[in-house]
Coordinates of C-alpha atoms in Angstrom, one line a residue:
Chain A
X11 CA -0.1 -0.1 0.1
X12 CA 1.1 3.4 -0.7
X13 CA -0.1 5.9 2.4
X14 CA 2.8 7.7 2.6
X15 CA 5.7 6.7 5.7
X16 CA 7.1 9.7 7.6
X17 CA 5.9 12.8 5.9
X18 CA 2.1 12.4 6.7
X19 CA -0.3 12.3 4.1
X20 CA 0.5 13.3 0.9
X21 CA -1.6 16.1 -0.5
X22 CA -4.4 13.8 -2.2
X23 CA -5.6 12.9 1.2
X24 CA -5.9 16.7 1.7
X25 CA -7.2 17.9 -1.8
X26 CA -11.2 19.0 -1.7
X27 CA -12.3 16.5 -4.0
X28 CA -15.3 14.5 -4.7
X29 CA -17.2 12.1 -2.6
X30 CA -16.0 8.9 -4.4
X31 CA -13.9 6.6 -3.0
X32 CA -12.8 5.0 -6.5
X33 CA -12.1 8.2 -7.7
X34 CA -9.5 8.6 -5.0
X35 CA -8.3 5.1 -5.7
X36 CA -7.6 5.9 -9.2
X37 CA -5.8 9.0 -8.2
X38 CA -3.6 7.4 -5.4
X39 CA -3.5 3.8 -5.9
X40 CA -4.5 3.1 -9.3
X41 CA -2.8 -0.6 -9.1
X42 CA -5.8 -1.7 -6.6
X43 CA -8.2 -0.9 -8.9
X44 CA -10.2 -3.8 -10.2
X45 CA -9.1 -5.1 -13.3
X46 CA -6.0 -3.2 -13.0
X47 CA -4.2 -6.0 -14.7
X48 CA -6.1 -5.7 -17.8
X49 CA -5.1 -2.5 -18.4
X50 CA -1.5 -3.2 -17.8
X51 CA -1.8 -4.5 -21.2
X52 CA -0.8 -8.6 -22.7
X53 CA -2.4 -10.6 -25.6
X54 CA -4.9 -13.2 -25.5
X55 CA -7.4 -14.5 -23.3
X56 CA -7.3 -15.6 -19.8
X57 CA -8.9 -18.6 -18.2
X58 CA -10.2 -18.2 -14.8
X59 CA -12.9 -19.2 -12.5
X60 CA -16.6 -18.1 -13.4
X61 CA -19.3 -17.7 -11.5
X62 CA -22.6 -18.5 -12.9
X63 CA -26.6 -17.9 -12.0
X64 CA -27.9 -15.1 -10.1
X65 CA -31.8 -14.7 -10.0
X66 CA -33.6 -11.4 -8.9
X67 CA -37.4 -11.7 -7.6
X68 CA -39.5 -8.9 -6.5
X69 CA -42.4 -9.9 -4.3
X70 CA -44.5 -7.5 -2.3
X71 CA -42.4 -4.8 -0.1
X72 CA -39.0 -5.8 -1.5
X73 CA -36.8 -8.0 -3.7
X74 CA -34.6 -11.2 -3.2
X75 CA -31.7 -12.1 -4.8
X76 CA -30.4 -15.8 -5.1
X77 CA -27.1 -17.4 -6.3
X78 CA -25.8 -20.9 -6.7
X79 CA -22.6 -21.4 -5.0
X80 CA -20.4 -22.9 -8.2
X81 CA -17.1 -21.3 -9.7
X82 CA -16.2 -23.2 -12.8
X83 CA -13.0 -22.9 -15.3
X84 CA -13.6 -25.0 -18.4
X85 CA -15.1 -27.9 -17.3
X86 CA -13.4 -28.0 -14.2
X87 CA -15.4 -27.2 -10.9
X88 CA -12.9 -24.7 -9.4
X89 CA -15.0 -23.7 -6.2
X90 CA -18.2 -25.7 -4.7
X91 CA -19.0 -23.0 -2.1
X92 CA -18.6 -19.3 -3.4
X93 CA -20.8 -16.8 -2.4
X94 CA -21.9 -14.6 -5.4
X95 CA -24.3 -12.7 -3.5
X96 CA -23.5 -9.8 -1.1
X97 CA -25.0 -7.4 1.1
X98 CA -23.6 -4.0 -1.0
X99 CA -24.8 -1.7 1.8
X100 CA -27.8 -1.7 4.5
X101 CA -30.3 -1.2 1.7
X102 CA -29.0 -3.1 -1.1
X103 CA -27.4 -6.2 -2.5
X104 CA -25.5 -7.4 -5.6
X105 CA -24.9 -10.7 -7.2
X106 CA -22.9 -11.2 -9.6
X107 CA -22.0 -13.5 -12.7
X108 CA -19.2 -13.9 -14.9
X109 CA -15.2 -13.8 -13.9
X110 CA -15.0 -14.5 -10.0
X111 CA -11.9 -12.9 -9.0
X112 CA -12.8 -9.4 -11.1
X113 CA -16.1 -9.8 -9.5
X114 CA -14.9 -10.1 -6.1
X115 CA -12.9 -7.2 -6.3
X116 CA -15.6 -5.1 -8.2
X117 CA -17.9 -5.6 -5.4
X118 CA -15.5 -5.1 -2.2
X119 CA -14.5 -1.9 -4.2
X120 CA -18.7 -1.1 -4.5
X121 CA -19.0 -1.6 -0.6
X122 CA -16.2 0.7 0.2
X123 CA -17.8 3.3 -2.0
X124 CA -20.9 3.4 -0.5
X125 CA -19.9 3.3 2.6
X126 CA -17.2 6.1 1.9
X127 CA -19.9 8.3 0.4
X128 CA -22.4 8.0 3.4
X129 CA -19.4 8.5 5.6
X130 CA -18.2 11.7 4.1
X131 CA -21.5 13.0 3.4
X132 CA -23.4 11.9 6.0
X133 CA -26.2 10.4 3.8
X134 CA -27.4 7.6 2.0
X135 CA -26.7 7.6 -1.7
X136 CA -29.8 7.2 -3.9
X137 CA -30.9 3.8 -5.3
X138 CA -30.2 5.2 -8.8
X139 CA -27.2 6.7 -7.3
X140 CA -25.9 3.5 -6.4
X141 CA -26.7 1.6 -9.3
X142 CA -25.0 4.3 -11.9
X143 CA -21.8 4.0 -9.2
X144 CA -22.0 -0.1 -10.0
X145 CA -22.4 1.2 -14.0
X146 CA -19.4 2.9 -13.4
X147 CA -17.2 0.4 -12.2
X148 CA -18.6 -2.4 -14.7
X149 CA -17.4 -0.1 -17.2
X150 CA -14.0 0.7 -16.0
X151 CA -13.6 -3.1 -16.6
X152 CA -14.1 -3.2 -20.3
X153 CA -10.6 -4.2 -21.1
X154 CA -10.7 -7.4 -19.1
X155 CA -14.1 -7.9 -20.5
X156 CA -12.4 -7.8 -23.9
X157 CA -10.1 -10.5 -22.7
X158 CA -12.9 -13.0 -21.2
X159 CA -12.6 -11.7 -18.0
X160 CA -16.5 -10.3 -18.1
X161 CA -18.7 -9.4 -15.1
X162 CA -22.1 -8.9 -15.2
X163 CA -23.7 -8.2 -11.8
X164 CA -27.5 -8.0 -10.7
X165 CA -27.7 -5.2 -8.4
X166 CA -31.1 -5.1 -6.2
X167 CA -32.1 -2.5 -3.8
X168 CA -35.5 -1.2 -1.5
X169 CA -36.3 2.4 -2.3
X170 CA -37.7 4.0 0.2
X171 CA -39.5 6.8 -2.3
X172 CA -41.8 4.2 -3.7
X173 CA -41.6 1.4 -1.2
X174 CA -40.5 -1.1 -3.6
X175 CA -37.7 -3.7 -4.4
X176 CA -35.9 -2.7 -7.9
X177 CA -33.7 -4.7 -9.6
X178 CA -31.2 -3.1 -12.4
X179 CA -29.0 -5.3 -14.7
X180 CA -25.8 -4.0 -16.6
X181 CA -23.8 -5.0 -20.2
X182 CA -20.5 -5.4 -20.0
X183 CA -20.3 -1.9 -21.4
X184 CA -21.6 -0.3 -18.3
X185 CA -24.7 -0.1 -19.8
X186 CA -27.2 -0.1 -16.6
X187 CA -30.8 -1.2 -17.1
X188 CA -34.1 -1.6 -14.7
X189 CA -35.4 -4.8 -14.6
X190 CA -39.1 -5.5 -14.4
X191 CA -40.4 -8.0 -11.6
X192 CA -37.7 -10.6 -12.0
X193 CA -34.5 -11.2 -13.8
X194 CA -31.6 -13.9 -14.0
X195 CA -28.0 -13.6 -15.4
X196 CA -25.1 -16.3 -15.9
X197 CA -24.6 -19.0 -18.2
X198 CA -28.0 -20.9 -16.4
X199 CA -29.7 -17.8 -16.7
X200 CA -31.9 -18.9 -19.7
X201 CA -33.4 -21.9 -17.6
X202 CA -34.1 -19.8 -14.7
X203 CA -35.1 -17.3 -16.8
X204 CA -38.3 -19.6 -18.2
X205 CA -38.6 -21.1 -14.6
X206 CA -39.5 -17.6 -13.3
X207 CA -41.8 -17.0 -16.0
X208 CA -43.4 -19.5 -15.0
X209 CA -43.6 -19.4 -11.5
X210 CA -43.4 -15.7 -10.7
X211 CA -46.9 -13.6 -9.4
X212 CA -47.9 -9.9 -8.9
X213 CA -47.9 -9.7 -5.2
X214 CA -46.3 -12.6 -4.0
X215 CA -45.0 -12.3 -0.4
X216 CA -41.3 -13.0 0.7
X217 CA -42.1 -16.9 1.5
X218 CA -43.2 -17.6 -2.2
X219 CA -40.6 -15.4 -3.5
X220 CA -37.9 -17.5 -1.9
X221 CA -39.5 -20.5 -2.9
X222 CA -39.9 -19.5 -6.4
X223 CA -36.2 -18.2 -6.5
X224 CA -34.7 -21.6 -5.5
X225 CA -36.9 -23.2 -7.8
X226 CA -35.4 -21.4 -10.9
X227 CA -32.0 -21.7 -9.4
X228 CA -32.9 -25.7 -9.3
X229 CA -34.0 -25.3 -13.0
X230 CA -30.7 -23.4 -14.2
X231 CA -28.7 -26.2 -12.1
X232 CA -31.1 -29.2 -14.3
X233 CA -30.1 -28.0 -17.4
X234 CA -26.4 -26.0 -17.3
X235 CA -23.3 -27.9 -15.8
X236 CA -21.6 -24.3 -14.6
X237 CA -24.6 -24.2 -12.3
X238 CA -24.6 -26.0 -8.9
X239 CA -27.5 -27.6 -7.5
X240 CA -28.1 -28.1 -3.8
X241 CA -25.6 -30.0 -2.2
X242 CA -27.4 -32.5 -0.4
X243 CA -24.2 -34.6 0.4
X244 CA -22.1 -31.7 1.3
X245 CA -25.1 -29.7 2.7
X246 CA -24.5 -26.8 0.9
X247 CA -27.2 -24.7 -0.2
X248 CA -28.0 -21.2 -2.5
X249 CA -26.9 -17.6 -0.9
X250 CA -30.2 -15.4 -0.4
X251 CA -30.3 -12.1 0.5
X252 CA -33.9 -10.7 0.9
X253 CA -34.0 -6.8 0.5
X254 CA -36.9 -4.8 2.3
X255 CA -37.7 -1.7 4.5
X256 CA -36.2 -3.5 7.5
X257 CA -32.8 -3.8 5.4
X258 CA -30.8 -6.4 3.8
X259 CA -31.3 -9.9 5.6
X260 CA -29.7 -13.2 4.5
X261 CA -31.4 -15.8 5.0
X262 CA -30.7 -18.9 7.2
X263 CA -29.4 -22.6 5.5
X264 CA -31.7 -24.2 7.7
X265 CA -34.4 -22.8 5.9
X266 CA -32.8 -22.8 2.1
X267 CA -32.1 -26.4 3.1
X268 CA -36.0 -27.3 3.9
X269 CA -36.9 -25.8 0.2
X270 CA -34.4 -27.3 -1.4
X271 CA -35.4 -30.8 0.0
X272 CA -38.8 -30.1 -0.9
X273 CA -37.8 -29.2 -4.3
X274 CA -36.1 -32.4 -4.8
X275 CA -38.8 -34.3 -3.3
X276 CA -41.5 -32.9 -5.4
X277 CA -39.4 -33.4 -8.8
X278 CA -39.0 -37.2 -8.0
X279 CA -40.7 -38.5 -10.9
X280 CA -41.6 -35.3 -12.2
X281 CA -38.3 -34.0 -13.6
X282 CA -39.8 -31.0 -15.1
X283 CA -41.5 -30.0 -12.1
X284 CA -44.8 -30.2 -14.2
X285 CA -48.0 -28.9 -12.6
Chain B
X5 CA 19.2 45.5 -1.7
X6 CA 17.2 45.5 1.2
X7 CA 17.9 42.4 3.2
X8 CA 14.8 40.7 5.3
X9 CA 14.6 41.1 8.6
X10 CA 15.9 38.5 10.6
X11 CA 13.4 36.4 12.4
X12 CA 15.1 33.9 15.1
X13 CA 13.8 30.3 14.5
X14 CA 12.5 30.4 18.4
X15 CA 10.6 33.5 17.7
X16 CA 9.0 32.4 14.2
X17 CA 7.9 29.4 16.0
X18 CA 6.5 30.9 19.0
X19 CA 4.6 33.4 16.6
X20 CA 2.9 30.5 14.7
X21 CA 1.8 28.9 18.1
X22 CA 0.4 31.8 19.5
X23 CA -1.2 32.4 15.9
X24 CA -2.9 28.9 16.2
X25 CA -3.8 29.1 19.9
X26 CA -5.8 32.2 19.3
X27 CA -7.0 30.8 16.6
X28 CA -8.7 27.7 18.5
X29 CA -9.3 29.7 21.9
X30 CA -12.2 31.4 20.0
X31 CA -14.2 28.1 19.1
X32 CA -16.2 26.1 21.8
X33 CA -15.1 23.4 23.7
X34 CA -15.3 19.2 22.6
X35 CA -15.1 16.6 25.4
X36 CA -14.3 13.0 24.3
X37 CA -14.7 10.9 27.4
X38 CA -14.5 6.8 27.6
X39 CA -17.4 5.3 29.8
X40 CA -18.2 1.8 30.8
X41 CA -19.7 1.0 27.8
X42 CA -17.8 3.1 25.2
X43 CA -16.3 6.5 24.4
X44 CA -18.6 9.8 24.5
X45 CA -18.4 12.9 22.5
X46 CA -19.6 15.9 23.4
X47 CA -19.2 19.3 21.2
X48 CA -20.9 22.3 21.8
X49 CA -22.2 22.8 18.4
X50 CA -25.8 24.5 17.5
X51 CA -25.6 23.5 13.9
X52 CA -27.0 20.0 13.1
X53 CA -25.3 19.2 9.7
X54 CA -21.7 21.0 10.1
X55 CA -20.6 18.5 12.4
X56 CA -17.4 18.1 14.8
X57 CA -17.8 14.7 15.8
X58 CA -17.5 12.2 13.4
X59 CA -16.9 8.5 12.2
X60 CA -13.5 7.6 10.9
X61 CA -13.6 3.7 10.6
X62 CA -15.7 1.0 12.4
X63 CA -14.2 1.4 15.9
X64 CA -12.7 4.6 15.3
X65 CA -14.1 8.7 15.8
X66 CA -13.0 11.8 15.1
X67 CA -13.5 15.4 16.9
X68 CA -12.4 18.6 16.2
X69 CA -11.9 21.9 17.5
X70 CA -11.0 25.5 16.1
X71 CA -11.5 26.2 12.4
X72 CA -14.2 24.3 10.8
X73 CA -12.8 24.0 7.1
X74 CA -9.5 22.8 8.3
X75 CA -10.3 19.8 10.7
X76 CA -12.7 19.1 8.1
X77 CA -10.5 18.6 5.5
X78 CA -8.5 16.6 8.2
X79 CA -11.5 14.2 9.1
X80 CA -12.1 13.9 5.1
X81 CA -8.4 12.7 4.7
X82 CA -8.4 10.2 7.8
X83 CA -11.4 8.7 6.4
X84 CA -9.8 8.2 2.9
X85 CA -6.8 7.1 4.9
X86 CA -9.1 4.5 7.0
X87 CA -11.0 3.5 3.6
X88 CA -7.7 2.8 1.9
X89 CA -5.5 0.8 4.4
X90 CA -9.1 -1.4 5.1
X91 CA -9.4 -1.7 1.4
X92 CA -6.2 -3.0 0.9
X93 CA -5.6 -5.1 4.0
X94 CA -8.6 -5.9 6.1
X95 CA -11.1 -4.0 7.7
X96 CA -9.6 -4.9 11.0
X97 CA -6.3 -3.4 10.1
X98 CA -6.9 -0.2 10.5
X99 CA -6.2 1.5 13.6
X100 CA -6.4 4.7 15.7
X101 CA -2.8 4.8 16.6
X102 CA -1.9 4.4 12.4
X103 CA -4.2 7.7 11.9
X104 CA -2.9 9.7 14.7
X105 CA 0.6 8.7 13.5
X106 CA -0.4 9.7 9.5
X107 CA -2.3 13.4 11.2
X108 CA 0.9 14.2 13.7
X109 CA 3.0 14.4 10.3
X110 CA 0.8 16.3 8.8
X111 CA 0.1 18.9 11.2
X112 CA 3.5 18.9 11.8
X113 CA 4.9 19.7 8.2
X114 CA 1.9 21.9 7.6
X115 CA 3.0 24.1 10.8
X116 CA 6.6 24.3 9.9
X117 CA 6.0 24.8 6.0
X118 CA 2.3 26.4 4.9
X119 CA 2.1 30.0 5.4
X120 CA -0.3 29.8 8.2
X121 CA -0.6 26.9 10.6
X122 CA -3.9 25.0 11.2
X123 CA -6.2 26.7 14.1
X124 CA -7.2 23.1 14.9
X125 CA -7.0 20.8 17.7
X126 CA -8.3 17.0 17.1
X127 CA -9.0 13.8 19.1
X128 CA -8.8 10.6 17.4
X129 CA -10.4 7.7 19.6
X130 CA -11.0 3.8 19.3
X131 CA -13.2 1.8 21.3
X132 CA -11.4 -1.5 22.8
X133 CA -13.4 -4.6 24.3
X134 CA -12.6 -3.1 27.5
X135 CA -12.0 0.2 28.8
X136 CA -8.5 -0.8 29.3
X137 CA -8.0 -1.1 25.5
X138 CA -9.4 2.5 24.6
X139 CA -7.3 4.6 22.9
X140 CA -7.7 8.2 22.8
X141 CA -5.3 10.6 20.9
X142 CA -5.2 14.2 20.9
X143 CA -3.5 15.9 18.2
X144 CA -2.8 19.7 18.3
X145 CA -1.7 22.4 15.7
X146 CA 2.3 21.6 15.6
X147 CA 1.9 18.1 15.5
X148 CA 2.5 17.1 18.5
X149 CA 0.3 14.0 19.7
X150 CA -0.3 12.4 23.3
X151 CA -2.5 9.3 24.2
X152 CA -4.6 10.3 26.8
X153 CA -6.3 8.3 29.4
X154 CA -9.8 7.9 29.8
X155 CA -10.9 11.9 28.4
X156 CA -9.6 14.8 26.5
X157 CA -10.7 18.6 26.4
X158 CA -9.7 20.3 23.3
X159 CA -10.5 23.8 22.0
X160 CA -11.7 26.9 23.4
X161 CA -11.1 26.9 27.6
X162 CA -10.0 23.3 27.6
X163 CA -8.1 23.7 30.6
X164 CA -10.3 24.1 33.1
X165 CA -12.4 21.7 32.1
X166 CA -9.6 19.0 31.8
X167 CA -8.9 19.8 35.3
X168 CA -12.6 19.4 36.2
X169 CA -12.5 16.2 34.4
X170 CA -9.4 14.7 36.3
X171 CA -11.4 15.3 40.0
X172 CA -14.4 14.2 38.6
X173 CA -14.2 11.9 36.1
X174 CA -13.8 7.9 36.8
X175 CA -13.7 5.0 34.8
X176 CA -17.0 3.1 36.0
X177 CA -19.1 6.2 35.3
X178 CA -22.6 5.3 33.0
X179 CA -22.9 7.2 29.7
X180 CA -25.8 9.6 31.3
X181 CA -23.4 10.7 34.3
X182 CA -20.7 11.4 32.0
X183 CA -22.9 13.0 29.2
X184 CA -24.4 15.0 32.6
X185 CA -20.7 15.6 33.7
X186 CA -19.5 17.0 30.3
X187 CA -22.3 19.4 29.7
X188 CA -22.2 21.2 33.3
X189 CA -18.2 21.8 32.5
X190 CA -18.9 23.0 28.8
X191 CA -21.8 25.3 30.5
X192 CA -18.5 26.8 32.8
X193 CA -18.6 27.7 36.4
X194 CA -21.7 29.5 37.9
X195 CA -21.0 33.1 37.4
X196 CA -20.0 35.0 34.4
X197 CA -19.8 33.8 31.1
X198 CA -22.0 30.2 32.6
X199 CA -24.3 29.3 29.5
X200 CA -27.3 26.9 30.0
X201 CA -27.1 24.4 27.8
X202 CA -29.9 22.1 26.2
X203 CA -29.7 19.4 23.7
X204 CA -30.3 21.6 21.0
X205 CA -26.7 23.6 21.6
X206 CA -25.0 20.0 21.5
X207 CA -23.6 17.5 19.4
X208 CA -23.6 14.0 21.0
X209 CA -22.3 10.6 19.7
X210 CA -20.7 7.4 20.8
X211 CA -18.9 4.8 19.9
X212 CA -20.5 1.6 21.6
X213 CA -18.0 -0.9 22.5
X214 CA -21.0 -3.5 22.5
X215 CA -21.9 -3.2 18.9
X216 CA -20.2 -5.5 16.1
X217 CA -18.8 -3.7 12.9
X218 CA -19.6 0.4 12.9
X219 CA -19.9 1.5 16.5
X220 CA -20.3 5.4 16.1
X221 CA -23.8 6.9 16.3
X222 CA -25.1 10.0 17.0
X223 CA -27.8 11.0 19.7
X224 CA -30.1 12.8 19.5
X225 CA -34.3 13.4 20.0
X226 CA -35.8 11.8 23.0
X227 CA -32.8 9.5 23.6
X228 CA -30.4 12.3 24.3
X229 CA -33.0 14.5 26.3
X230 CA -33.1 11.1 28.5
X231 CA -29.8 10.7 29.1
X232 CA -29.2 14.4 30.0
X233 CA -32.2 14.7 32.2
X234 CA -31.3 13.6 36.0
X235 CA -34.5 12.4 37.1
X236 CA -34.7 9.8 33.7
X237 CA -33.5 6.4 34.3
X238 CA -31.8 5.8 31.1
X239 CA -28.6 5.4 31.7
X240 CA -27.0 4.1 28.4
X241 CA -28.1 4.0 24.9
X242 CA -29.6 0.6 23.3
X243 CA -27.6 -1.5 21.3
X244 CA -30.2 -1.7 18.6
X245 CA -30.9 1.2 15.7
X246 CA -33.9 3.3 15.7
X247 CA -36.6 1.0 13.7
X248 CA -37.0 4.0 10.8
X249 CA -35.8 3.1 7.6
X250 CA -32.9 5.2 6.2
X251 CA -29.5 6.0 7.6
X252 CA -29.1 4.3 11.0
X253 CA -26.0 7.0 12.1
X254 CA -28.5 8.4 14.7
X255 CA -30.4 7.1 17.5
X256 CA -33.0 8.6 18.8
X257 CA -35.3 5.8 20.8
X258 CA -34.9 5.4 24.4
X259 CA -36.4 1.8 24.0
X260 CA -36.7 1.0 19.7
X261 CA -40.1 -0.2 19.4
X262 CA -40.6 -4.2 18.5
X263 CA -40.7 -4.0 14.9
X264 CA -39.2 -6.3 12.5
X265 CA -35.8 -5.1 11.9
X266 CA -32.6 -6.4 10.1
X267 CA -30.8 -9.0 12.0
X268 CA -27.8 -7.7 10.0
X269 CA -25.7 -5.5 11.9
X270 CA -24.7 -2.6 10.1
X271 CA -21.5 -2.7 7.7
X272 CA -19.3 -5.5 7.0
X273 CA -17.1 -7.6 9.3
X274 CA -14.1 -8.2 6.7
X275 CA -13.2 -6.3 3.8
X276 CA -13.2 -9.5 1.2
X277 CA -16.3 -10.0 0.2
X278 CA -15.9 -13.9 0.4
X279 CA -15.5 -14.0 3.8
X280 CA -17.9 -11.4 5.0
X281 CA -21.0 -13.5 6.2
X282 CA -20.9 -15.7 9.4
X283 CA -22.5 -19.0 9.3

């Protein structure tokens, strides 16, 4: 790290500047920015672990974000129990698909960015403001994305102005799009989206939304080899964050296990879950 | 050719120090004091948005006395330092000692090299898991730093306040007693110069050692009134945030209502997102 030693805080620390931590980091220690390695140059694409499927589901009074736990490198399972859904701050959560290492760096920077703004300004960023900050970080990763290290997040948050949960999706050039009702990204998203379309209903409560999200992930894992299904042997269940007026909360593993076992049981002899 | 008049280094430093001291003495005082379950910050500050007391990091708070724009500049620099350090290592690696060292070098350099020294005194406090491990650093305009045990009084007429704290403060006081003591000292002795201070004239915050992660909370509303009221039974702040949604930086409810609230405490335990969930 490059905090000055012996001469006190370097001038960048004392200069009047914006409340953005990522802008400060770009000035002070650009080598710590996510994707710094992409900008350093070099040819060809890299093979690195990729995270796979994330689903976001709105319900009455909030939004829920769930992800499977598998990271793959080609056909090789790089990690069975990685986390892909994170609390960004008290009222928002972010889920990531794509290059795992870069994605985790982006989430780490995004979390500091939001808290830094909160401390300096003494107020929360608006939900749209948070979504736009994340877009800027994804745009900053474009050089990496061109080398195969794409990061595609889903950002969900509770909007206190209208009392609803909202979903934002991104493209690799930093485009930020608001999604209605539900959304999914990652290699298993085709199958998860199909399931969400059939299972989602207007005005669902949190419990129902949770079982819809877990079932959509199950369908994704059913048809996509890069998405991990519930692992009964190792007790690995999806990660699921619920964002409501009272903040971000992670669903306990006990509840997720119960839901996963129910789905496995219901699919016995009915593998497509026809109903 | 005209020769610049010779000024001895002693005289130069003395002039600068006098200048800074005069500037600081014009402001109001700030008290930082440790109590049984945390560290309290009490400042006389009628403004509700221009703060003298602020959060730097999870367990570290900041208080400034003197010129607002100068200590605000130091506050922002401290947040940048702490966030950069936490981002590149881990949240647990950000310490008040590191911050105090960075500040002391900065203030020392400004004192000797800039055209005018900063007219500020600042305190950096870190709440420990026990009162013995609390750290309170006091830094002055010339970059001198002292680690204080228990309490610090800065700015304005801080010397009589520090003397009185020496006699009246003790480690086992509950928060309400420390706040009432601090307010009575800020009001000044009976007689000339005594001012009556109400909750509206005060900026009060705590670092609560019982909380995980971010421990800094401002106090206001009925909670602060109850703590300052000798007749009230409220002795300490609740460890749960207000139930209203929004920014959770201020506590106002003496006993939080029994509504559904987030189980997750504010802030993240580690910098790496992969290790933040505690199962």
